[in-house]
Structures are given as C-alpha cells and as structure tokens.
Amino acid sequence: MPPSHVLVLNSGSSSLKYQLLDMTNGESAAAPDPDAAPERKATGIVEHIGEPTGPADHTEALEAVADELAARGAGLDSPDLAAIAHRVVHGGTRFTRPTLITDDVVAEIENLIPLAPLHNPANLTGVRVARRLRPDLPQVAVFDTAFHSTMPQSAARYAIDRTVADEYGIRRYGFHGTSHAYVSRRTARLLGKDPSEVNVIVLHLGNGASASAVRGGVCVDTSMGLTPLEGLVMGTRSGDLDPAVIFHLTRVAGLSPDEVDTLLNKRSGLLGLCGDNDMREIGRRIAEGDEAAQLAFDVYTHRLRKYVGAYCAVLGRVDAVAFTAGVGENSAAVRGAALDGLEPLGIEIDAVRNAVRGSAERLVSTDTSRVAVAVVPTDEEREIAQQAYSLVRP
Ligand code: ADP
C-alpha cells in the first residue's frame, strides 16, 4: 500500500492544532473519489506554547504531537505518512494553489509577513520545525487566500492610486479560503449537482466571519480584504467602516495607529457593541430583554443581509446560500434574521427546518424556494489534507 496519511498542522502563535487523516478510506486507487470522506485517525491541540504551563516552543510542541501519534502507532516516522500539510494564512498574489514547500517557498512566505504579521510567522515556525523533523517527507503549504485568487480585478482592487497599491501590495486577498472552497463544493453535492453548475453564496460565520460569491466553483468576490478586518461584523472585529473613522480616531481621539488597530480588531464587532462576542450568550441576553445585545444582533444580521443582497447582484443567478462555522451552523436565529425579507430575491427559509439542530449537511429552505438555503458544517482540515494529497498522491 502506498502511503495515504496526511498530517495537517495549523500552527498559531501559542497553539498547534493537528489532525491525521487517512485519505484512501476505502477509495479505489484506480478511480479516486475526491468527495470521499477521509478517515480521521487522530486530532488534537497543544496549547500555551511558550507559556509557563505549556511546551517551551513549537519544536517541543510538535515533538509532543509526534509522541502522541507514535503512541497510536502512527508517529512521524510512519511509512504510511504521505505528507505534512501546513495551513498558511497569507499567500499574497504569489501562491494561488497548494504548494510543495522548498527553501525558496519558505523565503517567499517570509516575504509576505508584512501582509499577515500575526499569522504567517507562526505558520512558518510550524513549517520549519516539521521540515527539521522530517526533511525527507513532502510538505505542502495550503493558503487561506488561494481560493480567492480568481476574483476579477473589479472585485479585488481598491479604488486607490494604482501605483501606491501595486508598490505595497494593497488589494483585496480574502481569507477562510479553504472553508469557502469546501463548503461551496459540498453545497453543490447536497443539491445533487456538479460544483461547476452551481452558484453559491457562502457565509462563514465563526469568530472571524466572511462571505463569498462562488460562480461554478470559482470565487468571484469575498468580503475580507487586505486583512481579515474588512466585511461582515465579527466577534471582535468591526468589519466594514468608513476609513475616515481611523483618521478621526487618530486626530480627534489621539489614538496611535496600534491603538486603532487593537480597537478595530480586538474590541469591536459584537464585543464592542454589547460586551459579549459569543452568539450563545448574546441569544441568552436577548431573551432577557437586553437592549445592547439586541442591537449587536441587529447590526450583525443587517450587515449579513446586505452582503447576501450584494452577492445576489454579483452572481446574477443564485442557486444556494450556505451557512457554515460556529454561528452559521448553530444559530437558527442568525440564519433566520439574515435572510428575513429576502423572499423577493427567491430566498425562502423554512422556520421549522431552520430550527432543527444537527450536525449533518442539510437544507433549511422551503420546497418552493428558488434559492436553496443550506447548513454545511465546514471542515478546513479535510480540505487542506485533500488539497495536499492531490499534490503528492502516488
Ligand atoms: P473560529 O473562528 O474560532 O474557528 P468557530 O467557527 O468555532 O470559530 O465559531 C465560534 C463561535 O460560534 C462562538 O464564538 C460562538 O459565538 C458561536 N457558536 C458556537 N456554538 C453556538 C451555538 N450553539 N449557538 C450560537 N452560536 C454558537
């Protein structure tokens, strides 16, 4: 048997998430099925890296993961391991597909650090440590931005001076790409269609949140931009605002650029509006008649509805709206409010179906709705593993 396991690593500044997946899972080598669900062999997270309660650094963290996997008979030296796949947040314009990691690729990811100062350095640390431990094994980088690289210039460009924009790489890149890719494809399958035949609006609503417009499997617009700050209202991020708010905060309120950065990324969104960033807590407070929680919910769902309307216009024909991630998969109230009043656009949510809780992929629209409304749990690790395996499979 050729090696068929892929170890997916998602390396953050103080945590290392991992999943080991068997990509063959009953599939015939002669007729590979890209939609076959891989078998999850192991999954876990090492936290508090560099803190007194955790491992000293990422090397120690990955060694702990290797020990854990070895105890299950699937260590880093296992002959079943086909590749290690790394989630990398920012691929700039350079990386538009899964990429085999070489010294040059590492150097180029490093060059992109100014565009993702919080994420790319941590991702790279994971890459370096894994390459040191298994220098002989193919290692693949899968980029959060890649799925959005197909956006036309009309959607990707900001209307600012082109020379300045090009010199500093200022454009819209988009994030959560592996989730948007996975969910749009699964939604097409749920409708019994090929992804190339289907136009989908994907709403990824987790702590971070983003929308995308996907035409025939190809992303044509997304709500996040140069950084993951643009677009929808999020747990702690503002999403869209007038850029002049920033000048006002620096000139009138006397905040430094770093203070504005922290305000908009960490103290805004749902948290800024009502003091809570967890939609469950906000739901509880609304049930008790809390006005600030209600306002936060209303601003959040109004923004969502605006993006759904905008992406209906971008796509022309829409076959499905798909909700995913923590809020999208679990909050019937958010789904209902986001699509409320969109019947003239052919979007009819079914209140009873929408209220049913579950973890399966499902439709929550009425039978007469022209546009299907779907709830599709995301699985970024599976998508990352699949993309990496497609590059290295024998
Ligand atoms: P991340 O962006 O960190 O991956 P997730 O996709 O896990 O986030 O989503 C986390 C968010 O999902 C939580 O902050 C919470 O607001 C929301 N959430 C989780 N479960 C529920 C639920 N049952 N009802 C409403 N919201 C939920």
GROMACS .gro file of C-alpha atoms and ligand atoms in nm:
model
  421
    1MET     CA    1   0.000   0.000   0.000
    2PRO     CA    2   0.141   0.343  -0.090
    3PRO     CA    3   0.144   0.596   0.196
    4SER     CA    4  -0.201   0.754   0.236
    5HIS     CA    5  -0.190   0.952   0.560
    6VAL     CA    6  -0.168   1.331   0.569
    7LEU     CA    7  -0.082   1.517   0.889
    8VAL     CA    8  -0.245   1.862   0.888
    9LEU     CA    9  -0.076   2.123   1.107
   10ASN     CA   10  -0.230   2.458   1.194
   11SER     CA   11   0.040   2.644   1.380
   12GLY     CA   12  -0.062   2.957   1.569
   13SER     CA   13   0.147   3.183   1.788
   14SER     CA   14   0.077   2.987   2.107
   15SER     CA   15  -0.104   2.676   1.984
   16LEU     CA   16  -0.055   2.388   1.744
   17LYS     CA   17  -0.364   2.211   1.610
   18TYR     CA   18  -0.319   1.883   1.430
   19GLN     CA   19  -0.519   1.615   1.252
   20LEU     CA   20  -0.404   1.292   1.098
   21LEU     CA   21  -0.623   1.179   0.809
   22ASP     CA   22  -0.621   0.862   0.601
   23MET     CA   23  -0.704   0.980   0.251
   24THR     CA   24  -0.783   0.643   0.093
   25ASN     CA   25  -1.063   0.535   0.327
   26GLY     CA   26  -1.197   0.260   0.106
   27GLU     CA   27  -1.149   0.456  -0.215
   28SER     CA   28  -1.020   0.261  -0.510
   29ALA     CA   29  -0.678   0.378  -0.628
   30ALA     CA   30  -0.791   0.325  -0.986
   31ALA     CA   31  -1.091   0.558  -0.951
   32PRO     CA   32  -1.018   0.814  -0.679
   33ASP     CA   33  -1.323   0.995  -0.549
   34PRO     CA   34  -1.232   1.349  -0.439
   35ASP     CA   35  -1.555   1.368  -0.239
   36ALA     CA   36  -1.489   1.054  -0.032
   37ALA     CA   37  -1.456   1.150   0.334
   38PRO     CA   38  -1.109   1.067   0.466
   39GLU     CA   39  -1.084   0.873   0.790
   40ARG     CA   40  -0.980   1.087   1.087
   41LYS     CA   41  -0.706   0.891   1.266
   42ALA     CA   42  -0.615   1.147   1.531
   43THR     CA   43  -0.693   1.504   1.621
   44GLY     CA   44  -0.573   1.738   1.892
   45ILE     CA   45  -0.431   2.068   2.002
   46VAL     CA   46  -0.124   2.167   2.200
   47GLU     CA   47  -0.183   2.498   2.374
   48HIS     CA   48   0.009   2.752   2.583
   49ILE     CA   49   0.328   2.720   2.378
   50GLY     CA   50   0.599   2.940   2.530
   51GLU     CA   51   0.394   2.992   2.848
   52PRO     CA   52   0.483   2.851   3.192
   53THR     CA   53   0.209   2.585   3.168
   54GLY     CA   54   0.293   2.464   2.816
   55PRO     CA   55   0.581   2.341   2.600
   56ALA     CA   56   0.879   2.578   2.571
   57ASP     CA   57   0.849   2.628   2.195
   58HIS     CA   58   0.700   2.489   1.872
   59THR     CA   59   0.973   2.224   1.847
   60GLU     CA   60   0.869   2.082   2.182
   61ALA     CA   61   0.503   2.113   2.085
   62LEU     CA   62   0.550   1.918   1.761
   63GLU     CA   63   0.758   1.659   1.945
   64ALA     CA   64   0.465   1.617   2.185
   65VAL     CA   65   0.233   1.567   1.886
   66ALA     CA   66   0.478   1.314   1.738
   67ASP     CA   67   0.485   1.122   2.070
   68GLU     CA   68   0.107   1.124   2.086
   69LEU     CA   69   0.082   0.992   1.730
   70ALA     CA   70   0.356   0.732   1.793
   71ALA     CA   71   0.159   0.601   2.092
   72ARG     CA   72  -0.121   0.530   1.843
   73GLY     CA   73   0.122   0.356   1.606
   74ALA     CA   74   0.124   0.646   1.358
   75GLY     CA   75   0.431   0.852   1.451
   76LEU     CA   76   0.611   1.099   1.228
   77ASP     CA   77   0.836   0.815   1.110
   78SER     CA   78   0.540   0.602   0.999
   79PRO     CA   79   0.572   0.463   0.644
   80ASP     CA   80   0.202   0.546   0.598
   81LEU     CA   81   0.267   0.920   0.614
   82ALA     CA   82   0.246   1.069   0.262
   83ALA     CA   83   0.282   1.437   0.351
   84ILE     CA   84   0.259   1.703   0.615
   85ALA     CA   85   0.018   1.981   0.517
   86HIS     CA   86   0.052   2.326   0.669
   87ARG     CA   87  -0.217   2.588   0.688
   88VAL     CA   88  -0.063   2.921   0.585
   89VAL     CA   89  -0.282   3.227   0.617
   90HIS     CA   90  -0.139   3.464   0.357
   91GLY     CA   91  -0.017   3.358   0.014
   92GLY     CA   92  -0.025   3.708  -0.140
   93THR     CA   93  -0.055   3.705  -0.518
   94ARG     CA   94   0.231   3.456  -0.541
   95PHE     CA   95   0.060   3.142  -0.406
   96THR     CA   96  -0.270   3.053  -0.568
   97ARG     CA   97  -0.268   2.677  -0.514
   98PRO     CA   98  -0.130   2.416  -0.273
   99THR     CA   99   0.248   2.434  -0.297
  100LEU     CA  100   0.526   2.188  -0.223
  101ILE     CA  101   0.748   2.355   0.036
  102THR     CA  102   1.110   2.425  -0.058
  103ASP     CA  103   1.364   2.670   0.085
  104ASP     CA  104   1.251   2.922  -0.179
  105VAL     CA  105   0.886   2.882  -0.081
  106VAL     CA  106   0.974   2.938   0.285
  107ALA     CA  107   1.161   3.256   0.188
  108GLU     CA  108   0.863   3.380  -0.013
  109ILE     CA  109   0.618   3.312   0.269
  110GLU     CA  110   0.856   3.509   0.489
  111ASN     CA  111   0.840   3.799   0.243
  112LEU     CA  112   0.463   3.806   0.294
  113ILE     CA  113   0.491   3.864   0.672
  114PRO     CA  114   0.416   4.239   0.643
  115LEU     CA  115   0.074   4.144   0.499
  116ALA     CA  116  -0.003   3.899   0.784
  117PRO     CA  117   0.220   3.992   1.078
  118LEU     CA  118   0.020   3.790   1.330
  119HIS     CA  119  -0.028   3.470   1.132
  120ASN     CA  120   0.246   3.397   0.878
  121PRO     CA  121   0.535   3.395   1.134
  122ALA     CA  122   0.353   3.135   1.348
  123ASN     CA  123   0.263   2.928   1.041
  124LEU     CA  124   0.626   2.940   0.930
  125THR     CA  125   0.751   2.823   1.267
  126GLY     CA  126   0.541   2.509   1.225
  127VAL     CA  127   0.681   2.459   0.875
  128ARG     CA  128   1.042   2.493   0.991
  129VAL     CA  129   1.003   2.256   1.283
  130ALA     CA  130   0.822   1.993   1.076
  131ARG     CA  131   1.083   2.012   0.800
  132ARG     CA  132   1.358   1.966   1.056
  133LEU     CA  133   1.189   1.657   1.199
  134ARG     CA  134   1.105   1.500   0.859
  135PRO     CA  135   1.331   1.662   0.595
  136ASP     CA  136   1.268   1.376   0.351
  137LEU     CA  137   0.887   1.398   0.356
  138PRO     CA  138   0.684   1.614   0.113
  139GLN     CA  139   0.547   1.913   0.300
  140VAL     CA  140   0.272   2.119   0.144
  141ALA     CA  141   0.153   2.472   0.217
  142VAL     CA  142  -0.220   2.538   0.172
  143PHE     CA  143  -0.307   2.907   0.175
  144ASP     CA  144  -0.620   3.073   0.318
  145THR     CA  145  -0.607   3.331   0.041
  146ALA     CA  146  -0.568   3.090  -0.253
  147PHE     CA  147  -0.935   3.018  -0.328
  148HIS     CA  148  -1.000   3.391  -0.368
  149SER     CA  149  -0.718   3.447  -0.617
  150THR     CA  150  -0.969   3.400  -0.901
  151MET     CA  151  -1.152   3.722  -0.809
  152PRO     CA  152  -1.160   3.958  -1.106
  153GLN     CA  153  -0.970   4.285  -1.078
  154SER     CA  154  -1.303   4.466  -1.045
  155ALA     CA  155  -1.361   4.288  -0.713
  156ALA     CA  156  -1.000   4.260  -0.596
  157ARG     CA  157  -0.888   4.622  -0.648
  158TYR     CA  158  -0.948   4.907  -0.409
  159ALA     CA  159  -1.021   5.234  -0.585
  160ILE     CA  160  -0.697   5.399  -0.473
  161ASP     CA  161  -0.390   5.519  -0.663
  162ARG     CA  162  -0.274   5.219  -0.866
  163THR     CA  163   0.096   5.293  -0.827
  164VAL     CA  164   0.073   5.308  -0.449
  165ALA     CA  165  -0.148   4.997  -0.441
  166ASP     CA  166   0.090   4.796  -0.658
  167GLU     CA  167   0.403   4.908  -0.474
  168TYR     CA  168   0.265   4.798  -0.136
  169GLY     CA  169   0.053   4.501  -0.245
  170ILE     CA  170  -0.264   4.679  -0.135
  171ARG     CA  171  -0.560   4.487  -0.276
  172ARG     CA  172  -0.829   4.251  -0.156
  173TYR     CA  173  -0.698   3.899  -0.092
  174GLY     CA  174  -0.977   3.735   0.114
  175PHE     CA  175  -0.938   3.468   0.383
  176HIS     CA  176  -1.108   3.148   0.509
  177GLY     CA  177  -1.049   3.025   0.152
  178THR     CA  178  -1.025   2.655   0.235
  179SER     CA  179  -1.362   2.678   0.412
  180HIS     CA  180  -1.529   2.865   0.124
  181ALA     CA  181  -1.386   2.612  -0.124
  182TYR     CA  182  -1.502   2.313   0.080
  183VAL     CA  183  -1.849   2.446   0.169
  184SER     CA  184  -1.931   2.566  -0.184
  185ARG     CA  185  -1.837   2.224  -0.323
  186ARG     CA  186  -2.030   2.031  -0.057
  187THR     CA  187  -2.332   2.255  -0.115
  188ALA     CA  188  -2.332   2.165  -0.484
  189ARG     CA  189  -2.316   1.796  -0.390
  190LEU     CA  190  -2.603   1.845  -0.144
  191LEU     CA  191  -2.808   1.977  -0.436
  192GLY     CA  192  -2.704   1.670  -0.638
  193LYS     CA  193  -2.507   1.883  -0.883
  194ASP     CA  194  -2.153   1.928  -1.001
  195PRO     CA  195  -1.982   2.235  -0.843
  196SER     CA  196  -1.924   2.375  -1.193
  197GLU     CA  197  -2.302   2.406  -1.242
  198VAL     CA  198  -2.385   2.587  -0.922
  199ASN     CA  199  -2.365   2.948  -0.795
  200VAL     CA  200  -2.337   2.971  -0.418
  201ILE     CA  201  -2.315   3.246  -0.157
  202VAL     CA  202  -2.113   3.105   0.134
  203LEU     CA  203  -2.147   3.267   0.477
  204HIS     CA  204  -1.864   3.153   0.705
  205LEU     CA  205  -1.969   3.280   1.048
  206GLY     CA  206  -1.723   3.185   1.320
  207ASN     CA  207  -1.532   3.420   1.548
  208GLY     CA  208  -1.398   3.565   1.227
  209ALA     CA  209  -1.667   3.589   0.958
  210SER     CA  210  -1.665   3.623   0.583
  211ALA     CA  211  -1.896   3.590   0.284
  212SER     CA  212  -1.807   3.478  -0.065
  213ALA     CA  213  -1.974   3.466  -0.403
  214VAL     CA  214  -1.881   3.146  -0.587
  215ARG     CA  215  -1.977   3.101  -0.952
  216GLY     CA  216  -1.945   2.746  -1.084
  217GLY     CA  217  -1.686   2.657  -0.820
  218VAL     CA  218  -1.483   2.973  -0.879
  219CYS     CA  219  -1.468   3.257  -0.627
  220VAL     CA  220  -1.570   3.590  -0.783
  221ASP     CA  221  -1.595   3.806  -0.470
  222THR     CA  222  -1.538   3.786  -0.097
  223SER     CA  223  -1.590   4.018   0.197
  224MET     CA  224  -1.246   4.016   0.362
  225GLY     CA  225  -0.979   4.231   0.205
  226LEU     CA  226  -0.614   4.318   0.255
  227THR     CA  227  -0.656   4.172   0.603
  228PRO     CA  228  -0.936   3.979   0.777
  229LEU     CA  229  -1.076   4.306   0.916
  230GLU     CA  230  -1.298   4.403   0.620
  231GLY     CA  231  -1.655   4.292   0.560
  232LEU     CA  232  -1.901   4.132   0.799
  233VAL     CA  233  -1.941   4.220   1.167
  234MET     CA  234  -1.737   3.963   1.363
  235GLY     CA  235  -1.687   3.853   1.723
  236THR     CA  236  -1.434   4.127   1.799
  237ARG     CA  237  -1.370   4.292   1.457
  238SER     CA  238  -1.567   4.583   1.315
  239GLY     CA  239  -1.580   4.471   0.952
  240ASP     CA  240  -1.663   4.749   0.705
  241LEU     CA  241  -1.641   5.108   0.817
  242ASP     CA  242  -1.566   5.445   0.666
  243PRO     CA  243  -1.183   5.464   0.652
  244ALA     CA  244  -1.216   5.821   0.782
  245VAL     CA  245  -1.314   5.674   1.120
  246ILE     CA  246  -0.944   5.590   1.155
  247PHE     CA  247  -0.829   5.947   1.079
  248HIS     CA  248  -1.087   6.077   1.323
  249LEU     CA  249  -0.968   5.840   1.597
  250THR     CA  250  -0.606   5.941   1.547
  251ARG     CA  251  -0.662   6.318   1.503
  252VAL     CA  252  -0.952   6.381   1.739
  253ALA     CA  253  -0.933   6.097   1.993
  254GLY     CA  254  -0.550   6.095   1.988
  255LEU     CA  255  -0.514   5.719   1.943
  256SER     CA  256  -0.194   5.578   1.793
  257PRO     CA  257  -0.214   5.354   1.482
  258ASP     CA  258  -0.150   5.049   1.704
  259GLU     CA  259  -0.428   5.153   1.941
  260VAL     CA  260  -0.671   5.191   1.650
  261ASP     CA  261  -0.559   4.850   1.522
  262THR     CA  262  -0.637   4.693   1.860
  263LEU     CA  263  -0.967   4.877   1.890
  264LEU     CA  264  -1.093   4.763   1.549
  265ASN     CA  265  -0.957   4.406   1.562
  266LYS     CA  266  -0.999   4.312   1.927
  267ARG     CA  267  -1.253   4.545   2.090
  268SER     CA  268  -1.514   4.596   1.817
  269GLY     CA  269  -1.774   4.379   1.644
  270LEU     CA  270  -2.022   4.204   1.874
  271LEU     CA  271  -1.788   4.255   2.171
  272GLY     CA  272  -1.765   4.629   2.111
  273LEU     CA  273  -2.138   4.666   2.065
  274CYS     CA  274  -2.255   4.470   2.368
  275GLY     CA  275  -1.960   4.337   2.570
  276ASP     CA  276  -2.001   3.975   2.455
  277ASN     CA  277  -1.860   3.810   2.144
  278ASP     CA  278  -2.026   3.470   2.185
  279MET     CA  279  -2.354   3.445   1.997
  280ARG     CA  280  -2.489   3.197   2.254
  281GLU     CA  281  -2.450   3.450   2.533
  282ILE     CA  282  -2.599   3.723   2.314
  283GLY     CA  283  -2.901   3.498   2.250
  284ARG     CA  284  -2.947   3.446   2.624
  285ARG     CA  285  -2.928   3.818   2.691
  286ILE     CA  286  -3.177   3.898   2.413
  287ALA     CA  287  -3.422   3.651   2.570
  288GLU     CA  288  -3.395   3.855   2.891
  289GLY     CA  289  -3.474   4.176   2.702
  290ASP     CA  290  -3.117   4.316   2.694
  291GLU     CA  291  -3.112   4.611   2.451
  292ALA     CA  292  -2.738   4.621   2.386
  293ALA     CA  293  -2.737   4.250   2.294
  294GLN     CA  294  -3.036   4.307   2.063
  295LEU     CA  295  -2.856   4.597   1.894
  296ALA     CA  296  -2.542   4.385   1.842
  297PHE     CA  297  -2.753   4.108   1.689
  298ASP     CA  298  -2.935   4.355   1.464
  299VAL     CA  299  -2.615   4.522   1.337
  300TYR     CA  300  -2.462   4.177   1.276
  301THR     CA  301  -2.759   4.040   1.081
  302HIS     CA  302  -2.824   4.364   0.890
  303ARG     CA  303  -2.467   4.351   0.756
  304LEU     CA  304  -2.515   3.987   0.659
  305ARG     CA  305  -2.837   4.063   0.472
  306LYS     CA  306  -2.663   4.347   0.286
  307TYR     CA  307  -2.387   4.112   0.169
  308VAL     CA  308  -2.637   3.845   0.061
  309GLY     CA  309  -2.817   4.108  -0.147
  310ALA     CA  310  -2.491   4.237  -0.292
  311TYR     CA  311  -2.373   3.890  -0.388
  312CYS     CA  312  -2.710   3.811  -0.548
  313ALA     CA  313  -2.635   4.109  -0.771
  314VAL     CA  314  -2.275   3.996  -0.830
  315LEU     CA  315  -2.379   3.642  -0.925
  316GLY     CA  316  -2.700   3.719  -1.113
  317ARG     CA  317  -2.835   3.368  -1.066
  318VAL     CA  318  -2.800   3.220  -0.718
  319ASP     CA  319  -2.865   2.851  -0.655
  320ALA     CA  320  -2.785   2.837  -0.285
  321VAL     CA  321  -2.694   3.033   0.025
  322ALA     CA  322  -2.480   2.817   0.256
  323PHE     CA  323  -2.422   2.885   0.626
  324THR     CA  324  -2.114   2.744   0.800
  325ALA     CA  325  -1.881   2.770   1.105
  326GLY     CA  326  -1.980   2.811   1.472
  327VAL     CA  327  -2.256   3.072   1.434
  328GLY     CA  328  -2.367   2.969   1.084
  329GLU     CA  329  -2.401   2.602   1.175
  330ASN     CA  330  -2.566   2.654   1.513
  331SER     CA  331  -2.765   2.976   1.527
  332ALA     CA  332  -3.110   2.940   1.372
  333ALA     CA  333  -3.184   3.294   1.492
  334VAL     CA  334  -2.895   3.443   1.292
  335ARG     CA  335  -2.984   3.242   0.981
  336GLY     CA  336  -3.347   3.344   1.006
  337ALA     CA  337  -3.276   3.713   1.065
  338ALA     CA  338  -3.006   3.732   0.795
  339LEU     CA  339  -3.248   3.608   0.527
  340ASP     CA  340  -3.562   3.772   0.662
  341GLY     CA  341  -3.743   3.967   0.393
  342LEU     CA  342  -3.540   3.826   0.104
  343GLU     CA  343  -3.837   3.639  -0.047
  344PRO     CA  344  -3.842   3.883  -0.343
  345LEU     CA  345  -3.491   3.754  -0.423
  346GLY     CA  346  -3.625   3.397  -0.426
  347ILE     CA  347  -3.485   3.311  -0.082
  348GLU     CA  348  -3.737   3.144   0.147
  349ILE     CA  349  -3.616   2.993   0.471
  350ASP     CA  350  -3.840   2.729   0.636
  351ALA     CA  351  -3.883   2.820   1.003
  352VAL     CA  352  -3.938   2.460   1.118
  353ARG     CA  353  -3.645   2.312   0.923
  354ASN     CA  354  -3.424   2.601   1.029
  355ALA     CA  355  -3.500   2.540   1.397
  356VAL     CA  356  -3.391   2.173   1.388
  357ARG     CA  357  -3.047   2.134   1.544
  358GLY     CA  358  -2.798   1.891   1.398
  359SER     CA  359  -2.451   1.835   1.266
  360ALA     CA  360  -2.545   1.698   0.924
  361GLU     CA  361  -2.536   1.887   0.595
  362ARG     CA  362  -2.895   1.991   0.538
  363LEU     CA  363  -3.138   2.218   0.355
  364VAL     CA  364  -3.344   2.464   0.560
  365SER     CA  365  -3.533   2.637   0.276
  366THR     CA  366  -3.894   2.580   0.179
  367ASP     CA  367  -3.973   2.338  -0.103
  368THR     CA  368  -4.079   2.632  -0.319
  369SER     CA  369  -3.771   2.848  -0.254
  370ARG     CA  370  -3.594   2.930  -0.583
  371VAL     CA  371  -3.266   2.957  -0.391
  372ALA     CA  372  -3.174   2.665  -0.163
  373VAL     CA  373  -3.064   2.759   0.189
  374ALA     CA  374  -2.811   2.510   0.325
  375VAL     CA  375  -2.631   2.446   0.653
  376VAL     CA  376  -2.299   2.281   0.572
  377PRO     CA  377  -2.052   2.217   0.857
  378THR     CA  378  -1.708   2.327   0.746
  379ASP     CA  379  -1.402   2.104   0.765
  380GLU     CA  380  -1.090   2.302   0.687
  381GLU     CA  381  -0.853   2.022   0.787
  382ARG     CA  382  -1.019   1.781   0.547
  383GLU     CA  383  -0.994   2.035   0.265
  384ILE     CA  384  -0.629   2.111   0.345
  385ALA     CA  385  -0.547   1.739   0.357
  386GLN     CA  386  -0.731   1.676   0.030
  387GLN     CA  387  -0.552   1.961  -0.148
  388ALA     CA  388  -0.214   1.846  -0.017
  389TYR     CA  389  -0.278   1.482  -0.102
  390SER     CA  390  -0.384   1.570  -0.457
  391LEU     CA  391  -0.034   1.714  -0.499
  392VAL     CA  392   0.165   1.419  -0.359
  393ARG     CA  393  -0.054   1.114  -0.416
  394PRO     CA  394   0.124   0.833  -0.595
  395ADP     P1  395  -1.334   3.012   1.496
  395ADP     O1  396  -1.344   3.131   1.407
  395ADP     O2  397  -1.263   3.040   1.625
  395ADP     O3  398  -1.293   2.884   1.428
  395ADP     P2  399  -1.593   2.883   1.528
  395ADP     O4  400  -1.627   2.856   1.386
  395ADP     O5  401  -1.564   2.768   1.617
  395ADP     O6  402  -1.483   2.994   1.543
  395ADP     O7  403  -1.716   2.966   1.590
  395ADP     C1  404  -1.710   3.011   1.722
  395ADP     C2  405  -1.835   3.091   1.753
  395ADP     O8  406  -1.951   3.013   1.721
  395ADP     C3  407  -1.850   3.122   1.901
  395ADP     O9  408  -1.787   3.243   1.935
  395ADP     C4  409  -1.999   3.133   1.918
  395ADP    O10  410  -2.037   3.268   1.903
  395ADP     C5  411  -2.058   3.056   1.802
  395ADP     N1  412  -2.136   2.942   1.845
  395ADP     C6  413  -2.093   2.818   1.878
  395ADP     N2  414  -2.197   2.740   1.913
  395ADP     C7  415  -2.308   2.815   1.903
  395ADP     C8  416  -2.447   2.793   1.925
  395ADP     N3  417  -2.493   2.676   1.967
  395ADP     N4  418  -2.532   2.896   1.902
  395ADP     C9  419  -2.488   3.015   1.860
  395ADP     N5  420  -2.358   3.041   1.837
  395ADP    C10  421  -2.270   2.944   1.858
   0.00000   0.00000   0.00000
